């Protein structure tokens, strides 16, 4: 059952928020340089203290749930010794997919901030908009709230990794081929 987020936490200091967004983008760029998907995220307190970080390790770990945001939530939970992340903020290099938004909701995250929107990610070969289309309009109104904060140069991190025709095609390369029925 999803925790009901408390009043949405806010990072009042614009410079602090931009620094957190830049950190998420730097995590994404480093992960891409190391052969991973170019996505990074962190969990922060409203005062800007970083409580957890993560990068997308789907390909490396063969784990379809190892998105950067989920990894950041896991890291914050381990560090806090609690799965309740109420009152915290998820900061991501790119707009989280529906899976990651749902995970943030379950954890009690109050707000999500991101540097690159889903359309810009799709233009760079990372198209996960189908999840939003599948669940629309519910996905658009899903809590926690998501806010786009463009960061100059953030889209370049998406270009640092090999582009796939779509995220589904990228992940399909990691799946065994099944032939016939019941495979």
Tab-separated table of N, CA and C in Angstrom:
chain	number	residue	atom	x	y	z
A	1	UNK	N	0.834	-1.168	0.000
A	1	UNK	CA	0.000	0.000	0.000
A	1	UNK	C	0.885	1.239	0.000
A	2	UNK	N	0.519	2.191	-0.801
A	2	UNK	CA	1.306	3.423	-0.916
A	2	UNK	C	1.131	4.279	0.332
A	3	UNK	N	2.225	4.850	0.770
A	3	UNK	CA	2.167	5.814	1.869
A	3	UNK	C	1.630	7.122	1.305
A	4	UNK	N	0.825	7.793	2.067
A	4	UNK	CA	0.345	9.097	1.629
A	4	UNK	C	1.434	10.105	1.928
A	5	UNK	N	1.976	10.744	0.885
A	5	UNK	CA	3.041	11.721	1.132
A	5	UNK	C	2.546	12.854	2.030
A	6	UNK	N	3.412	13.280	2.929
A	6	UNK	CA	3.104	14.446	3.746
A	6	UNK	C	3.163	15.655	2.830
A	7	UNK	N	2.886	16.833	3.363
A	7	UNK	CA	2.956	18.037	2.531
A	7	UNK	C	4.237	17.993	1.709
A	8	UNK	N	4.091	18.262	0.440
A	8	UNK	CA	5.232	18.147	-0.473
A	8	UNK	C	6.424	18.954	0.025
A	9	UNK	N	7.568	18.283	0.200
A	9	UNK	CA	8.762	19.002	0.611
A	9	UNK	C	9.220	19.910	-0.521
A	10	UNK	N	9.845	20.973	-0.161
A	10	UNK	CA	10.298	21.913	-1.168
A	10	UNK	C	11.738	22.306	-0.861
A	11	UNK	N	12.550	22.329	-1.889
A	11	UNK	CA	13.891	22.872	-1.747
A	11	UNK	C	13.774	24.332	-2.140
A	12	UNK	N	13.810	25.190	-1.145
A	12	UNK	CA	13.581	26.621	-1.359
A	12	UNK	C	14.704	27.287	-2.145
A	13	UNK	N	15.908	26.865	-1.914
A	13	UNK	CA	17.084	27.502	-2.499
A	13	UNK	C	17.285	27.002	-3.936
A	14	UNK	N	17.084	27.887	-4.908
A	14	UNK	CA	17.201	27.513	-6.320
A	14	UNK	C	18.603	27.007	-6.660
A	15	UNK	N	19.621	27.606	-6.069
A	15	UNK	CA	21.001	27.177	-6.335
A	15	UNK	C	21.229	25.768	-5.802
A	16	UNK	N	20.661	25.462	-4.640
A	16	UNK	CA	20.796	24.117	-4.063
A	16	UNK	C	20.092	23.086	-4.938
A	17	UNK	N	18.883	23.426	-5.409
A	17	UNK	CA	18.151	22.525	-6.292
A	17	UNK	C	18.944	22.280	-7.569
A	18	UNK	N	19.480	23.329	-8.166
A	18	UNK	CA	20.258	23.152	-9.393
A	18	UNK	C	21.486	22.286	-9.134
A	19	UNK	N	22.124	22.439	-7.994
A	19	UNK	CA	23.292	21.607	-7.662
A	19	UNK	C	22.887	20.134	-7.562
A	20	UNK	N	21.732	19.865	-6.982
A	20	UNK	CA	21.247	18.482	-6.884
A	20	UNK	C	20.932	17.922	-8.272
A	21	UNK	N	20.283	18.728	-9.103
A	21	UNK	CA	19.983	18.289	-10.470
A	21	UNK	C	21.274	18.021	-11.245
A	22	UNK	N	22.248	18.887	-11.092
A	22	UNK	CA	23.538	18.686	-11.769
A	22	UNK	C	24.229	17.421	-11.263
A	23	UNK	N	24.096	17.116	-9.981
A	23	UNK	CA	24.666	15.880	-9.431
A	23	UNK	C	24.001	14.662	-10.075
A	24	UNK	N	22.681	14.687	-10.218
A	24	UNK	CA	21.964	13.582	-10.864
A	24	UNK	C	22.418	13.427	-12.314
A	25	UNK	N	22.595	14.541	-13.016
A	25	UNK	CA	23.063	14.502	-14.408
A	25	UNK	C	24.493	13.962	-14.468
A	26	UNK	N	25.339	14.356	-13.526
A	26	UNK	CA	26.722	13.857	-13.489
A	26	UNK	C	26.746	12.348	-13.248
A	27	UNK	N	25.867	11.864	-12.374
A	27	UNK	CA	25.774	10.408	-12.148
A	27	UNK	C	25.386	9.704	-13.448
A	28	UNK	N	24.433	10.285	-14.178
A	28	UNK	CA	23.979	9.709	-15.445
A	28	UNK	C	25.107	9.680	-16.468
A	29	UNK	N	25.833	10.777	-16.585
A	29	UNK	CA	26.928	10.854	-17.563
A	29	UNK	C	28.033	9.858	-17.225
A	30	UNK	N	28.366	9.746	-15.944
A	30	UNK	CA	29.399	8.788	-15.540
A	30	UNK	C	28.956	7.354	-15.821
A	31	UNK	N	27.687	7.055	-15.532
A	31	UNK	CA	27.178	5.709	-15.789
A	31	UNK	C	27.224	5.391	-17.279
A	32	UNK	N	26.868	6.370	-18.105
A	32	UNK	CA	26.913	6.175	-19.558
A	32	UNK	C	28.348	5.953	-20.024
A	33	UNK	N	29.279	6.707	-19.481
A	33	UNK	CA	30.692	6.551	-19.852
A	33	UNK	C	31.217	5.167	-19.485
A	34	UNK	N	30.599	4.546	-18.482
A	34	UNK	CA	31.001	3.211	-18.043
A	34	UNK	C	30.187	2.115	-18.731
A	35	UNK	N	29.366	2.489	-19.725
A	35	UNK	CA	28.615	1.513	-20.507
A	35	UNK	C	27.182	1.294	-20.075
A	36	UNK	N	26.728	2.014	-19.067
A	36	UNK	CA	25.349	1.879	-18.612
A	36	UNK	C	24.427	2.854	-19.307
A	37	UNK	N	23.159	2.766	-18.965
A	37	UNK	CA	22.177	3.710	-19.502
A	37	UNK	C	22.364	5.058	-18.803
A	38	UNK	N	22.153	6.156	-19.516
A	38	UNK	CA	22.455	7.488	-18.981
A	38	UNK	C	21.377	8.070	-18.073
A	39	UNK	N	21.167	7.404	-16.952
A	39	UNK	CA	20.176	7.878	-16.006
A	39	UNK	C	20.761	7.832	-14.606
A	40	UNK	N	20.581	8.926	-13.869
A	40	UNK	CA	21.050	9.024	-12.493
A	40	UNK	C	19.988	9.683	-11.647
A	41	UNK	N	19.990	9.370	-10.351
A	41	UNK	CA	18.996	9.947	-9.450
A	41	UNK	C	19.550	9.987	-8.036
A	42	UNK	N	18.903	10.804	-7.231
A	42	UNK	CA	19.266	10.864	-5.815
A	42	UNK	C	18.034	11.201	-5.002
A	43	UNK	N	18.106	10.863	-3.732
A	43	UNK	CA	17.056	11.202	-2.780
A	43	UNK	C	17.663	12.228	-1.840
A	44	UNK	N	16.947	13.334	-1.632
A	44	UNK	CA	17.465	14.416	-0.799
A	44	UNK	C	16.423	14.887	0.199
A	45	UNK	N	16.929	15.425	1.286
A	45	UNK	CA	16.080	16.096	2.265
A	45	UNK	C	15.813	17.512	1.757
A	46	UNK	N	14.777	18.168	2.251
A	46	UNK	CA	14.498	19.536	1.806
A	46	UNK	C	15.661	20.509	2.010
A	47	UNK	N	16.576	20.199	2.945
A	47	UNK	CA	17.729	21.084	3.138
A	47	UNK	C	18.848	20.804	2.140
A	48	UNK	N	18.628	19.804	1.241
A	48	UNK	CA	19.612	19.482	0.214
A	48	UNK	C	20.555	18.355	0.569
A	49	UNK	N	20.464	17.816	1.767
A	49	UNK	CA	21.310	16.692	2.163
A	49	UNK	C	20.960	15.477	1.321
A	50	UNK	N	21.966	14.887	0.687
A	50	UNK	CA	21.755	13.698	-0.156
A	50	UNK	C	21.734	12.470	0.745
A	51	UNK	N	20.641	11.712	0.651
A	51	UNK	CA	20.445	10.532	1.494
A	51	UNK	C	20.565	9.223	0.722
A	52	UNK	N	20.602	9.292	-0.596
A	52	UNK	CA	20.732	8.090	-1.412
A	52	UNK	C	20.997	8.479	-2.855
A	53	UNK	N	21.748	7.634	-3.555
A	53	UNK	CA	22.046	7.868	-4.977
A	53	UNK	C	21.892	6.565	-5.742
A	54	UNK	N	21.636	6.693	-7.040
A	54	UNK	CA	21.538	5.508	-7.869
A	54	UNK	C	21.727	5.829	-9.333
A	55	UNK	N	22.139	4.830	-10.075
A	55	UNK	CA	22.240	4.901	-11.530
A	55	UNK	C	21.510	3.696	-12.107
A	56	UNK	N	21.170	3.775	-13.366
A	56	UNK	CA	20.476	2.683	-14.032
A	56	UNK	C	21.442	1.521	-14.237
A	57	UNK	N	21.122	0.376	-13.620
A	57	UNK	CA	21.962	-0.821	-13.757
A	57	UNK	C	21.189	-1.979	-14.386
A	58	UNK	N	20.152	-1.662	-15.150
A	58	UNK	CA	19.313	-2.691	-15.772
A	58	UNK	C	20.150	-3.647	-16.608
A	59	UNK	N	20.968	-3.128	-17.507
A	59	UNK	CA	21.779	-3.980	-18.383
A	59	UNK	C	22.855	-4.733	-17.607
A	60	UNK	N	23.563	-4.021	-16.740
A	60	UNK	CA	24.664	-4.635	-16.002
A	60	UNK	C	24.190	-5.765	-15.094
A	61	UNK	N	23.075	-5.517	-14.384
A	61	UNK	CA	22.588	-6.476	-13.397
A	61	UNK	C	21.489	-7.392	-13.925
A	62	UNK	N	21.072	-7.185	-15.169
A	62	UNK	CA	19.980	-7.973	-15.759
A	62	UNK	C	18.748	-7.921	-14.859
A	63	UNK	N	18.471	-6.729	-14.354
A	63	UNK	CA	17.370	-6.493	-13.429
A	63	UNK	C	16.464	-5.429	-14.029
A	64	UNK	N	15.281	-5.798	-14.507
A	64	UNK	CA	14.413	-4.833	-15.171
A	64	UNK	C	13.901	-3.728	-14.257
A	65	UNK	N	14.073	-3.878	-12.945
A	65	UNK	CA	13.613	-2.855	-12.013
A	65	UNK	C	14.731	-1.939	-11.534
A	66	UNK	N	15.943	-2.149	-12.001
A	66	UNK	CA	17.101	-1.401	-11.502
A	66	UNK	C	17.263	-0.049	-12.202
A	67	UNK	N	16.171	0.700	-12.263
A	67	UNK	CA	16.216	2.055	-12.806
A	67	UNK	C	16.928	2.942	-11.792
A	68	UNK	N	17.483	4.044	-12.250
A	68	UNK	CA	18.249	4.938	-11.376
A	68	UNK	C	17.432	5.395	-10.176
A	69	UNK	N	16.182	5.759	-10.411
A	69	UNK	CA	15.340	6.253	-9.333
A	69	UNK	C	15.087	5.166	-8.291
A	70	UNK	N	14.826	3.953	-8.750
A	70	UNK	CA	14.599	2.836	-7.824
A	70	UNK	C	15.872	2.551	-7.030
A	71	UNK	N	17.011	2.597	-7.692
A	71	UNK	CA	18.286	2.369	-6.996
A	71	UNK	C	18.548	3.460	-5.956
A	72	UNK	N	18.195	4.702	-6.261
A	72	UNK	CA	18.359	5.792	-5.295
A	72	UNK	C	17.425	5.597	-4.102
A	73	UNK	N	16.185	5.165	-4.365
A	73	UNK	CA	15.244	4.884	-3.283
A	73	UNK	C	15.763	3.748	-2.404
A	74	UNK	N	16.284	2.703	-3.029
A	74	UNK	CA	16.840	1.566	-2.274
A	74	UNK	C	18.007	2.022	-1.405
A	75	UNK	N	18.897	2.835	-1.985
A	75	UNK	CA	20.059	3.322	-1.246
A	75	UNK	C	19.621	4.173	-0.046
A	76	UNK	N	18.681	5.066	-0.257
A	76	UNK	CA	18.200	5.915	0.834
A	76	UNK	C	17.533	5.066	1.926
A	77	UNK	N	16.767	4.067	1.523
A	77	UNK	CA	16.128	3.188	2.497
A	77	UNK	C	17.144	2.432	3.335
A	78	UNK	N	18.184	1.913	2.666
A	78	UNK	CA	19.240	1.199	3.408
A	78	UNK	C	19.942	2.139	4.383
A	79	UNK	N	20.293	3.325	3.906
A	79	UNK	CA	21.013	4.282	4.764
A	79	UNK	C	20.176	4.734	5.956
A	80	UNK	N	18.882	4.904	5.740
A	80	UNK	CA	17.989	5.352	6.823
A	80	UNK	C	17.459	4.191	7.643
A	81	UNK	N	17.679	2.969	7.164
A	81	UNK	CA	17.149	1.761	7.803
A	81	UNK	C	15.627	1.828	7.895
A	82	UNK	N	15.024	2.320	6.797
A	82	UNK	CA	13.574	2.446	6.734
A	82	UNK	C	13.135	2.524	5.282
A	83	UNK	N	12.024	1.893	4.986
A	83	UNK	CA	11.462	2.017	3.637
A	83	UNK	C	10.565	3.245	3.526
A	84	UNK	N	10.330	3.914	4.641
A	84	UNK	CA	9.499	5.114	4.650
A	84	UNK	C	10.372	6.339	4.361
A	85	UNK	N	10.224	6.880	3.170
A	85	UNK	CA	11.008	8.040	2.748
A	85	UNK	C	10.141	9.303	2.688
A	86	UNK	N	9.112	9.317	3.514
A	86	UNK	CA	8.213	10.478	3.572
A	86	UNK	C	8.996	11.743	3.887
A	87	UNK	N	8.597	12.821	3.229
A	87	UNK	CA	9.218	14.112	3.469
A	87	UNK	C	10.475	14.349	2.663
A	88	UNK	N	10.853	13.376	1.823
A	88	UNK	CA	12.062	13.511	1.015
A	88	UNK	C	11.701	13.787	-0.434
A	89	UNK	N	12.703	14.171	-1.211
A	89	UNK	CA	12.530	14.561	-2.604
A	89	UNK	C	13.385	13.652	-3.474
A	90	UNK	N	12.832	13.185	-4.574
A	90	UNK	CA	13.573	12.408	-5.565
A	90	UNK	C	14.011	13.368	-6.664
A	91	UNK	N	15.303	13.404	-6.945
A	91	UNK	CA	15.864	14.279	-7.973
A	91	UNK	C	16.468	13.381	-9.044
A	92	UNK	N	16.073	13.571	-10.299
A	92	UNK	CA	16.496	12.669	-11.367
A	92	UNK	C	17.055	13.433	-12.563
A	93	UNK	N	17.948	12.763	-13.269
A	93	UNK	CA	18.525	13.366	-14.472
A	93	UNK	C	17.481	13.507	-15.564
A	94	UNK	N	16.530	12.583	-15.620
A	94	UNK	CA	15.470	12.623	-16.632
A	94	UNK	C	14.139	12.313	-15.963
A	95	UNK	N	13.071	12.696	-16.626
A	95	UNK	CA	11.737	12.472	-16.086
A	95	UNK	C	11.530	10.992	-15.797
A	96	UNK	N	11.168	10.648	-14.584
A	96	UNK	CA	10.989	9.236	-14.242
A	96	UNK	C	9.856	8.588	-15.028
A	97	UNK	N	10.052	7.316	-15.340
A	97	UNK	CA	9.000	6.541	-15.997
A	97	UNK	C	7.902	6.239	-14.978
A	98	UNK	N	6.836	5.638	-15.439
A	98	UNK	CA	5.702	5.335	-14.575
A	98	UNK	C	6.115	4.373	-13.455
A	99	UNK	N	6.949	3.399	-13.746
A	99	UNK	CA	7.425	2.463	-12.725
A	99	UNK	C	8.110	3.217	-11.589
A	100	UNK	N	8.985	4.140	-11.930
A	100	UNK	CA	9.746	4.885	-10.929
A	100	UNK	C	8.854	5.836	-10.147
A	101	UNK	N	7.879	6.421	-10.815
A	101	UNK	CA	6.933	7.282	-10.102
A	101	UNK	C	6.129	6.462	-9.106
A	102	UNK	N	5.738	5.254	-9.505
A	102	UNK	CA	4.988	4.390	-8.586
A	102	UNK	C	5.863	3.982	-7.398
A	103	UNK	N	7.123	3.654	-7.643
A	103	UNK	CA	8.030	3.288	-6.550
A	103	UNK	C	8.207	4.457	-5.590
A	104	UNK	N	8.315	5.670	-6.123
A	104	UNK	CA	8.448	6.858	-5.277
A	104	UNK	C	7.200	7.037	-4.415
A	105	UNK	N	6.062	6.776	-5.005
A	105	UNK	CA	4.799	6.892	-4.259
A	105	UNK	C	4.761	5.887	-3.121
A	106	UNK	N	5.117	4.643	-3.413
A	106	UNK	CA	5.111	3.601	-2.385
A	106	UNK	C	6.060	3.968	-1.242
A	107	UNK	N	7.188	4.584	-1.570
A	107	UNK	CA	8.181	4.969	-0.557
A	107	UNK	C	7.759	6.200	0.240
A	108	UNK	N	6.766	6.934	-0.232
A	108	UNK	CA	6.306	8.117	0.473
A	108	UNK	C	6.965	9.415	0.030
A	109	UNK	N	7.725	9.363	-1.075
A	109	UNK	CA	8.374	10.573	-1.600
A	109	UNK	C	7.305	11.632	-1.842
A	110	UNK	N	7.606	12.866	-1.447
A	110	UNK	CA	6.629	13.941	-1.582
A	110	UNK	C	6.674	14.675	-2.899
A	111	UNK	N	7.847	14.708	-3.538
A	111	UNK	CA	7.972	15.452	-4.784
A	111	UNK	C	9.146	14.920	-5.588
A	112	UNK	N	9.031	15.038	-6.904
A	112	UNK	CA	10.089	14.635	-7.826
A	112	UNK	C	10.473	15.840	-8.658
A	113	UNK	N	11.769	16.053	-8.810
A	113	UNK	CA	12.295	17.101	-9.695
A	113	UNK	C	13.207	16.409	-10.696
A	114	UNK	N	13.192	16.860	-11.950
A	114	UNK	CA	14.027	16.232	-12.976
A	114	UNK	C	14.546	17.261	-13.958
A	115	UNK	N	15.668	16.917	-14.620
A	115	UNK	CA	16.366	17.854	-15.507
A	115	UNK	C	15.935	17.760	-16.969
A	116	UNK	N	15.626	16.578	-17.459
A	116	UNK	CA	15.305	16.366	-18.878
A	116	UNK	C	13.934	15.704	-18.971
A	117	UNK	N	13.055	16.247	-19.809
A	117	UNK	CA	11.714	15.658	-19.899
A	117	UNK	C	11.684	14.433	-20.812
A	118	UNK	N	10.570	13.700	-20.756
A	118	UNK	CA	10.439	12.431	-21.489
A	118	UNK	C	10.519	12.613	-23.003
A	119	UNK	N	10.076	13.748	-23.519
A	119	UNK	CA	10.138	13.968	-24.963
A	119	UNK	C	11.585	14.171	-25.417
A	120	UNK	N	12.370	14.887	-24.632
A	120	UNK	CA	13.784	15.067	-24.962
A	120	UNK	C	14.526	13.736	-24.857
A	121	UNK	N	14.184	12.925	-23.858
A	121	UNK	CA	14.805	11.598	-23.729
A	121	UNK	C	14.448	10.738	-24.942
A	122	UNK	N	13.192	10.801	-25.370
A	122	UNK	CA	12.758	10.025	-26.534
A	122	UNK	C	13.513	10.459	-27.786
A	123	UNK	N	13.731	11.752	-27.929
A	123	UNK	CA	14.463	12.263	-29.095
A	123	UNK	C	15.901	11.755	-29.124
A	124	UNK	N	16.428	11.387	-27.959
A	124	UNK	CA	17.794	10.854	-27.870
A	124	UNK	C	17.827	9.332	-27.916
A	125	UNK	N	16.659	8.698	-28.105
A	125	UNK	CA	16.614	7.248	-28.246
A	125	UNK	C	16.163	6.496	-27.017
A	126	UNK	N	15.744	7.208	-25.988
A	126	UNK	CA	15.276	6.563	-24.762
A	126	UNK	C	13.808	6.903	-24.580
A	127	UNK	N	12.963	6.143	-25.280
A	127	UNK	CA	11.540	6.450	-25.332
A	127	UNK	C	10.768	5.543	-24.382
A	128	UNK	N	10.323	6.088	-23.286
A	128	UNK	CA	9.534	5.335	-22.323
A	128	UNK	C	8.143	5.962	-22.154
A	129	UNK	N	7.750	6.728	-23.148
A	129	UNK	CA	6.455	7.410	-23.088
A	129	UNK	C	5.285	6.450	-23.160
A	130	UNK	N	5.500	5.232	-23.671
A	130	UNK	CA	4.400	4.281	-23.803
A	130	UNK	C	3.783	3.943	-22.453
A	131	UNK	N	4.559	3.930	-21.386
A	131	UNK	CA	4.019	3.680	-20.054
A	131	UNK	C	3.034	4.755	-19.638
A	132	UNK	N	3.363	6.001	-19.979
A	132	UNK	CA	2.442	7.089	-19.673
A	132	UNK	C	1.185	6.961	-20.529
A	133	UNK	N	1.348	6.603	-21.798
A	133	UNK	CA	0.191	6.460	-22.679
A	133	UNK	C	-0.712	5.325	-22.203
A	134	UNK	N	-0.104	4.242	-21.740
A	134	UNK	CA	-0.857	3.087	-21.278
A	134	UNK	C	-1.720	3.428	-20.069
A	135	UNK	N	-1.184	4.212	-19.165
A	135	UNK	CA	-1.872	4.515	-17.921
A	135	UNK	C	-2.534	5.888	-17.878
A	136	UNK	N	-2.421	6.642	-18.967
A	136	UNK	CA	-3.016	7.988	-18.988
A	136	UNK	C	-4.519	7.880	-18.851
A	137	UNK	N	-5.196	8.813	-18.219
A	137	UNK	CA	-4.654	10.022	-17.619
A	137	UNK	C	-4.155	9.816	-16.192
A	138	UNK	N	-4.353	8.628	-15.643
A	138	UNK	CA	-3.959	8.393	-14.244
A	138	UNK	C	-2.487	8.716	-14.008
A	139	UNK	N	-1.616	8.398	-14.966
A	139	UNK	CA	-0.180	8.642	-14.785
A	139	UNK	C	0.120	10.131	-14.681
A	140	UNK	N	-0.612	10.946	-15.380
A	140	UNK	CA	-0.373	12.388	-15.350
A	140	UNK	C	-0.755	12.990	-14.005
A	141	UNK	N	-1.725	12.392	-13.334
A	141	UNK	CA	-2.198	12.917	-12.059
A	141	UNK	C	-1.604	12.178	-10.864
A	142	UNK	N	-0.699	11.241	-11.138
A	142	UNK	CA	-0.122	10.415	-10.084
A	142	UNK	C	0.698	11.251	-9.112
A	143	UNK	N	0.554	10.975	-7.838
A	143	UNK	CA	1.416	11.583	-6.830
A	143	UNK	C	2.617	10.692	-6.656
A	144	UNK	N	3.763	11.155	-6.304
A	144	UNK	CA	4.078	12.532	-6.007
A	144	UNK	C	4.141	13.394	-7.264
A	145	UNK	N	4.027	14.674	-7.067
A	145	UNK	CA	4.077	15.591	-8.194
A	145	UNK	C	5.485	15.600	-8.796
A	146	UNK	N	5.518	15.787	-10.093
A	146	UNK	CA	6.779	15.851	-10.844
A	146	UNK	C	6.922	17.252	-11.412
A	147	UNK	N	8.108	17.817	-11.268
A	147	UNK	CA	8.352	19.148	-11.830
A	147	UNK	C	9.637	19.143	-12.632
A	148	UNK	N	9.534	19.700	-13.825
A	148	UNK	CA	10.677	19.787	-14.734
A	148	UNK	C	11.470	21.042	-14.410
A	149	UNK	N	12.767	20.881	-14.249
A	149	UNK	CA	13.686	22.001	-14.036
A	149	UNK	C	14.822	21.842	-15.041
A	150	UNK	N	14.694	22.426	-16.227
A	150	UNK	CA	15.741	22.268	-17.241
A	150	UNK	C	17.107	22.703	-16.706
A	151	UNK	N	18.096	21.893	-17.001
A	151	UNK	CA	19.471	22.196	-16.615
A	151	UNK	C	20.281	22.282	-17.903
A	152	UNK	N	20.901	23.415	-18.183
A	152	UNK	CA	21.692	23.548	-19.408
A	152	UNK	C	22.725	22.419	-19.521
A	153	UNK	N	22.730	21.769	-20.679
A	153	UNK	CA	23.679	20.692	-20.939
A	153	UNK	C	23.239	19.318	-20.474
A	154	UNK	N	22.118	19.224	-19.755
A	154	UNK	CA	21.685	17.930	-19.215
A	154	UNK	C	21.365	16.923	-20.309
A	155	UNK	N	20.783	17.383	-21.416
A	155	UNK	CA	20.442	16.453	-22.498
A	155	UNK	C	21.677	15.791	-23.091
A	156	UNK	N	22.828	16.425	-22.995
A	156	UNK	CA	24.064	15.842	-23.525
A	156	UNK	C	24.393	14.516	-22.853
A	157	UNK	N	24.017	14.351	-21.592
A	157	UNK	CA	24.271	13.087	-20.892
A	157	UNK	C	23.543	11.940	-21.574
A	158	UNK	N	22.374	12.208	-22.144
A	158	UNK	CA	21.631	11.159	-22.840
A	158	UNK	C	22.332	10.742	-24.128
A	159	UNK	N	23.115	11.632	-24.691
A	159	UNK	CA	23.831	11.312	-25.913
A	159	UNK	C	25.133	10.571	-25.664
A	160	UNK	N	25.510	10.425	-24.386
A	160	UNK	CA	26.776	9.787	-24.042
A	160	UNK	C	26.721	8.272	-24.150
A	161	UNK	N	25.533	7.706	-24.199
A	161	UNK	CA	25.391	6.248	-24.285
A	161	UNK	C	24.843	5.874	-25.651
A	162	UNK	N	25.083	4.646	-26.091
A	162	UNK	CA	24.520	4.220	-27.384
A	162	UNK	C	23.009	4.321	-27.357
A	163	UNK	N	22.438	4.897	-28.401
A	163	UNK	CA	20.995	5.042	-28.479
A	163	UNK	C	20.370	3.753	-28.975
A	164	UNK	N	19.189	3.466	-28.484
A	164	UNK	CA	18.398	2.328	-28.951
A	164	UNK	C	17.169	2.898	-29.632
A	165	UNK	N	16.547	2.108	-30.505
A	165	UNK	CA	15.335	2.576	-31.165
A	165	UNK	C	14.262	2.882	-30.127
A	166	UNK	N	14.272	2.152	-29.051
A	166	UNK	CA	13.365	2.410	-27.941
A	166	UNK	C	13.916	1.686	-26.731
A	167	UNK	N	13.410	2.037	-25.563
A	167	UNK	CA	13.847	1.337	-24.356
A	167	UNK	C	13.469	-0.138	-24.462
A	168	UNK	N	12.312	-0.438	-25.048
A	168	UNK	CA	11.882	-1.826	-25.180
A	168	UNK	C	12.867	-2.609	-26.049
A	169	UNK	N	13.325	-1.999	-27.144
A	169	UNK	CA	14.289	-2.680	-28.010
A	169	UNK	C	15.612	-2.885	-27.289
A	170	UNK	N	15.996	-1.899	-26.495
A	170	UNK	CA	17.233	-2.006	-25.737
A	170	UNK	C	17.161	-3.146	-24.741
A	171	UNK	N	16.045	-3.251	-24.044
A	171	UNK	CA	15.905	-4.308	-23.053
A	171	UNK	C	15.689	-5.659	-23.709
A	172	UNK	N	15.075	-5.688	-24.899
A	172	UNK	CA	14.848	-6.949	-25.588
A	172	UNK	C	16.164	-7.643	-25.901
A	173	UNK	N	17.205	-6.880	-26.120
A	173	UNK	CA	18.512	-7.465	-26.398
A	173	UNK	C	19.028	-8.258	-25.203
A	174	UNK	N	18.474	-8.014	-24.043
A	174	UNK	CA	18.889	-8.677	-22.812
A	174	UNK	C	18.028	-9.904	-22.505
A	175	UNK	N	16.965	-10.120	-23.277
A	175	UNK	CA	16.039	-11.227	-23.023
A	175	UNK	C	16.379	-12.445	-23.871
A	176	UNK	N	16.161	-13.647	-23.330
A	176	UNK	CA	16.355	-14.847	-24.150
A	176	UNK	C	15.298	-14.919	-25.244
A	177	UNK	N	15.658	-15.484	-26.354
A	177	UNK	CA	14.710	-15.670	-27.453
A	177	UNK	C	13.821	-16.855	-27.117
A	178	UNK	N	12.517	-16.680	-27.246
A	178	UNK	CA	11.555	-17.761	-26.953
A	178	UNK	C	10.879	-18.152	-28.249
A	179	UNK	N	10.838	-19.402	-28.503
A	179	UNK	CA	10.185	-19.903	-29.707
A	179	UNK	C	9.042	-20.832	-29.317
A	180	UNK	N	8.028	-20.837	-30.139
A	180	UNK	CA	6.899	-21.734	-29.875
A	180	UNK	C	6.039	-21.242	-28.745
A	181	UNK	N	5.164	-22.150	-28.278
A	181	UNK	CA	4.217	-21.783	-27.229
A	181	UNK	C	4.798	-22.011	-25.836
A	182	UNK	N	4.300	-21.200	-24.930
A	182	UNK	CA	4.606	-21.405	-23.517
A	182	UNK	C	6.060	-21.209	-23.145
A	183	UNK	N	6.877	-20.676	-24.057
A	183	UNK	CA	8.308	-20.518	-23.922
A	183	UNK	C	8.761	-19.823	-22.758
